[in-house]
């Protein structure tokens, strides 16, 4: 049903400030700024997903949805969207598996220069997904993938892809049922680490990973899942850290990652919406 991670949508209060922050963090230009439905958004397209920054703007149902989210939760990840081969068929399959959703419908975005983009989306019922907004999205209607965001400086220092998105869950068995059995993601690893006090579930999604983290120190409950942070992949951790630090971000030193063969550093502050880890694989 799901073929890839389509995009991560972040709700922000100030779109211009968010664009400047993520432009500096990712080292890439947004390839689309525009809006419709009472909202404006900026789109950063990477090879394995996109980051979509959204803010309310004027009147419209979608803008009201984002405005409500910001009032109740503040800035942060609003939704995770998965690419499917056919939104209508996938929504019907999801519903047979117990994940109700909206009838797939067209979504339109109008660029500031007048160009338009169209795609088809179904929103799953948060009551069935552990409390999170999950979208099923058709590939672009044109049949061509969205163009990639150009690097600000060099490819070597820019973020290349998303490595993984973290979701915190109070009920790992529920997460296994939703993301594994119902959405059909490939569970690659289920491990508990007493030293870290966490159980982790790793679901492969295209070339990215959805990581579910559950505390071993608190009892399992029906509390809703919560979006955590984003881990961005780079080809050269040292070059990326130098560029990001020069842009004014508070970053840690580069260190050996928990996963063998990785180098990582963390972003302590600087961009709204989501904690960030930068990771170099096969270091």
Coordinates of C-alpha atoms in Angstrom, one line a residue:
X1 CA 0.0 0.0 0.0
X2 CA 2.6 2.5 1.1
X3 CA 5.6 3.0 -1.2
X4 CA 7.5 5.8 0.5
X5 CA 7.5 8.7 2.9
X6 CA 5.9 11.6 1.0
X7 CA 6.4 14.5 3.3
X8 CA 6.4 15.8 6.9
X9 CA 4.2 18.8 7.5
X10 CA 5.2 21.3 10.2
X11 CA 2.8 24.0 11.5
X12 CA 4.6 27.3 12.2
X13 CA 3.6 30.7 13.3
X14 CA 6.0 32.7 11.1
X15 CA 6.6 31.2 7.7
X16 CA 9.4 33.6 6.7
X17 CA 11.3 32.9 9.9
X18 CA 10.8 29.1 9.5
X19 CA 11.9 29.2 5.9
X20 CA 15.1 31.1 6.9
X21 CA 15.8 28.6 9.7
X22 CA 15.3 25.5 7.6
X23 CA 17.1 27.0 4.6
X24 CA 20.1 27.4 6.9
X25 CA 19.7 24.0 8.6
X26 CA 19.2 22.0 5.4
X27 CA 21.5 24.0 3.3
X28 CA 18.8 24.0 0.6
X29 CA 16.4 26.4 -1.0
X30 CA 12.6 25.8 -0.8
X31 CA 11.4 25.0 -4.3
X32 CA 7.8 26.2 -3.8
X33 CA 6.3 29.0 -1.7
X34 CA 2.6 29.6 -2.1
X35 CA -0.7 28.5 -0.7
X36 CA -4.5 28.0 -0.9
X37 CA -7.4 27.3 1.5
X38 CA -6.4 29.9 4.1
X39 CA -2.8 28.8 4.5
X40 CA 0.6 29.5 3.1
X41 CA 3.4 26.9 2.8
X42 CA 7.0 26.4 1.8
X43 CA 8.2 23.1 0.3
X44 CA 11.7 21.7 0.6
X45 CA 12.0 18.7 -1.6
X46 CA 14.7 16.0 -0.9
X47 CA 15.2 12.8 -2.8
X48 CA 13.3 10.6 -0.3
X49 CA 10.7 13.0 1.1
X50 CA 9.8 16.7 1.5
X51 CA 9.5 19.1 4.4
X52 CA 6.3 21.2 4.2
X53 CA 6.2 24.3 6.4
X54 CA 2.6 25.6 6.8
X55 CA 1.1 28.7 8.5
X56 CA -2.4 30.1 8.6
X57 CA -3.0 32.9 6.1
X58 CA -6.5 34.5 5.5
X59 CA -9.7 32.6 5.6
X60 CA -10.2 29.0 4.7
X61 CA -10.8 25.5 6.1
X62 CA -7.3 24.3 5.9
X63 CA -5.9 27.5 7.5
X64 CA -8.4 27.1 10.3
X65 CA -7.1 23.5 10.9
X66 CA -3.5 24.7 11.2
X67 CA -4.6 27.7 13.4
X68 CA -6.4 25.3 15.8
X69 CA -3.3 23.0 15.9
X70 CA -1.0 25.9 16.7
X71 CA -3.4 27.2 19.4
X72 CA -3.6 23.7 21.1
X73 CA -0.1 22.3 20.5
X74 CA 2.1 25.1 19.4
X75 CA 4.6 24.8 16.6
X76 CA 5.6 21.3 15.6
X77 CA 5.0 18.4 13.3
X78 CA 1.3 18.5 12.2
X79 CA 1.2 15.4 10.0
X80 CA 3.1 12.6 8.4
X81 CA 2.2 11.8 4.8
X82 CA 2.9 8.5 3.0
X83 CA 3.0 8.0 -0.7
X84 CA 0.7 5.3 -2.0
X85 CA 0.2 4.0 -5.5
X86 CA -3.5 4.9 -5.5
X87 CA -5.1 6.9 -2.8
X88 CA -8.6 5.7 -3.4
X89 CA -7.7 2.0 -3.3
X90 CA -5.3 2.5 -0.4
X91 CA -8.0 4.3 1.7
X92 CA -10.4 1.5 1.1
X93 CA -7.8 -1.1 2.1
X94 CA -6.9 1.0 5.2
X95 CA -10.6 1.1 6.2
X96 CA -11.0 -2.6 5.8
X97 CA -8.1 -2.9 8.3
X98 CA -9.7 -0.6 10.8
X99 CA -8.3 2.8 9.8
X100 CA -11.1 5.1 8.8
X101 CA -10.3 8.0 6.5
X102 CA -11.7 10.8 4.4
X103 CA -12.7 10.2 0.8
X104 CA -9.6 11.0 -1.3
X105 CA -9.8 14.5 -2.8
X106 CA -7.8 17.0 -4.7
X107 CA -5.3 19.3 -3.0
X108 CA -4.1 22.4 -4.8
X109 CA -1.3 24.9 -4.1
X110 CA -0.8 28.1 -6.0
X111 CA 2.7 29.4 -6.1
X112 CA 3.3 33.1 -5.5
X113 CA 4.1 33.4 -9.3
X114 CA 0.7 31.8 -10.2
X115 CA 1.8 28.3 -11.0
X116 CA -0.3 25.5 -9.5
X117 CA 0.3 22.0 -8.2
X118 CA -2.3 19.3 -7.7
X119 CA -2.3 16.1 -5.8
X120 CA -4.8 13.7 -4.2
X121 CA -4.9 13.1 -0.4
X122 CA -6.8 11.0 2.1
X123 CA -6.6 11.9 5.8
X124 CA -6.9 9.0 8.2
X125 CA -9.0 9.3 11.3
X126 CA -6.7 10.2 14.3
X127 CA -8.9 8.2 16.6
X128 CA -7.7 5.1 14.7
X129 CA -4.1 6.1 14.3
X130 CA -3.0 6.5 17.9
X131 CA -3.9 10.2 17.8
X132 CA -1.6 11.4 15.0
X133 CA -2.5 13.0 11.7
X134 CA -1.6 10.5 8.9
X135 CA -2.1 11.3 5.3
X136 CA -2.1 9.0 2.2
X137 CA -1.0 10.8 -0.9
X138 CA -1.0 9.9 -4.6
X139 CA 2.1 10.6 -6.6
X140 CA 2.1 14.0 -8.4
X141 CA -0.8 14.2 -10.9
X142 CA 1.6 15.2 -13.6
X143 CA 3.5 11.9 -13.3
X144 CA 6.7 13.7 -12.7
X145 CA 8.3 14.0 -9.3
X146 CA 8.6 17.4 -7.8
X147 CA 12.0 19.0 -8.6
X148 CA 14.7 18.7 -5.8
X149 CA 15.6 21.7 -3.7
X150 CA 18.9 23.2 -4.8
X151 CA 21.8 23.4 -2.3
X152 CA 22.6 26.9 -0.9
X153 CA 26.4 26.2 -0.9
X154 CA 27.6 22.7 -1.8
X155 CA 26.1 19.2 -1.8
X156 CA 28.8 18.0 0.5
X157 CA 27.7 20.2 3.4
X158 CA 23.9 20.2 2.6
X159 CA 21.4 17.7 4.1
X160 CA 21.0 14.9 1.6
X161 CA 17.9 13.1 2.8
X162 CA 15.7 12.4 5.9
X163 CA 17.2 9.5 7.8
X164 CA 14.3 8.9 10.2
X165 CA 11.3 10.5 11.9
X166 CA 10.8 9.8 15.6
X167 CA 7.3 9.1 17.1
X168 CA 6.9 8.6 20.9
X169 CA 4.3 6.0 21.8
X170 CA 2.7 5.0 25.1
X171 CA 1.6 1.7 23.6
X172 CA 4.2 -0.2 21.4
X173 CA 1.8 -3.0 20.7
X174 CA -0.7 -0.5 19.3
X175 CA 2.1 1.0 17.2
X176 CA 2.9 -2.5 15.8
X177 CA -0.7 -3.0 14.9
X178 CA -1.1 0.4 13.2
X179 CA 2.2 0.8 11.4
X180 CA 3.0 -2.8 10.7
X181 CA -0.3 -4.8 10.3
X182 CA -2.6 -2.0 9.1
X183 CA -0.4 0.4 7.2
X184 CA 1.9 -2.4 6.1
X185 CA 5.3 -0.8 6.8
X186 CA 8.3 -3.2 7.0
X187 CA 9.3 -3.7 10.7
X188 CA 13.1 -4.1 10.5
X189 CA 13.9 -4.1 14.2
X190 CA 12.2 -4.3 17.6
X191 CA 14.6 -3.9 20.5
X192 CA 14.4 -2.9 24.2
X193 CA 17.4 -1.3 25.9
X194 CA 17.2 -1.3 29.7
X195 CA 20.2 1.1 29.9
X196 CA 18.5 3.7 27.8
X197 CA 15.1 2.9 29.3
X198 CA 13.4 2.6 25.9
X199 CA 11.9 0.1 23.5
X200 CA 12.4 1.0 19.8
X201 CA 10.5 -0.1 16.8
X202 CA 12.1 0.6 13.4
X203 CA 9.8 0.6 10.3
X204 CA 11.3 0.9 6.9
X205 CA 9.5 3.3 4.5
X206 CA 11.3 3.7 1.2
X207 CA 14.8 4.9 2.1
X208 CA 13.7 6.5 5.3
X209 CA 12.7 5.0 8.7
X210 CA 9.8 5.6 11.1
X211 CA 11.1 5.1 14.6
X212 CA 8.7 4.5 17.4
X213 CA 10.0 5.0 20.9
X214 CA 8.3 3.7 24.0
X215 CA 9.6 4.3 27.6
X216 CA 10.3 1.2 29.7
X217 CA 9.9 3.3 32.8
X218 CA 6.2 4.1 32.5
X219 CA 3.3 1.7 32.1
X220 CA 1.6 1.0 28.8
X221 CA -1.5 3.2 28.3
X222 CA -3.9 4.4 25.7
X223 CA -2.4 7.9 25.7
X224 CA -2.0 9.3 22.2
X225 CA 1.2 9.1 20.3
X226 CA 3.4 12.2 20.0
X227 CA 5.7 13.3 17.2
X228 CA 9.3 13.6 18.3
X229 CA 12.2 14.8 16.2
X230 CA 13.7 14.5 12.8
X231 CA 17.1 13.0 11.9
X232 CA 18.7 14.4 8.8
X233 CA 21.2 12.5 6.7
X234 CA 24.4 14.1 5.5
X235 CA 27.4 12.9 3.5
X236 CA 30.0 14.7 5.6
X237 CA 29.1 15.4 9.3
X238 CA 32.1 17.7 9.9
X239 CA 31.4 19.9 6.9
X240 CA 27.7 20.0 7.7
X241 CA 28.4 21.0 11.3
X242 CA 30.8 23.7 10.3
X243 CA 28.2 25.2 7.9
X244 CA 25.3 25.0 10.4
X245 CA 27.4 26.4 13.3
X246 CA 28.5 29.3 11.0
X247 CA 24.8 30.0 10.4
X248 CA 24.4 30.7 14.1
X249 CA 22.9 27.5 15.4
X250 CA 23.8 26.0 18.7
X251 CA 25.1 22.5 17.8
X252 CA 27.0 19.8 19.7
X253 CA 30.3 18.4 18.6
X254 CA 30.4 15.6 16.1
X255 CA 30.5 12.3 18.0
X256 CA 30.3 8.5 17.3
X257 CA 26.6 7.5 16.9
X258 CA 24.9 4.6 18.7
X259 CA 24.5 2.8 15.4
X260 CA 27.9 1.3 14.3
X261 CA 29.6 3.2 11.6
X262 CA 27.8 6.5 12.1
X263 CA 28.8 10.0 13.2
X264 CA 26.2 12.4 14.6
X265 CA 25.6 15.8 16.1
X266 CA 22.6 17.4 17.6
X267 CA 20.9 20.8 17.0
X268 CA 20.2 22.3 20.4
X269 CA 18.3 25.3 19.2
X270 CA 17.7 27.4 16.1
X271 CA 14.7 26.2 14.1
X272 CA 11.1 25.9 15.2
X273 CA 9.0 22.8 15.4
X274 CA 11.1 19.7 15.8
X275 CA 14.3 18.6 17.6
X276 CA 16.9 17.6 15.0
X277 CA 19.7 15.1 14.8
X278 CA 22.3 15.1 12.0
X279 CA 23.7 11.7 11.0
X280 CA 26.4 10.5 8.7
X281 CA 26.0 6.9 7.7
X282 CA 29.0 4.7 6.8
X283 CA 31.3 7.2 8.4

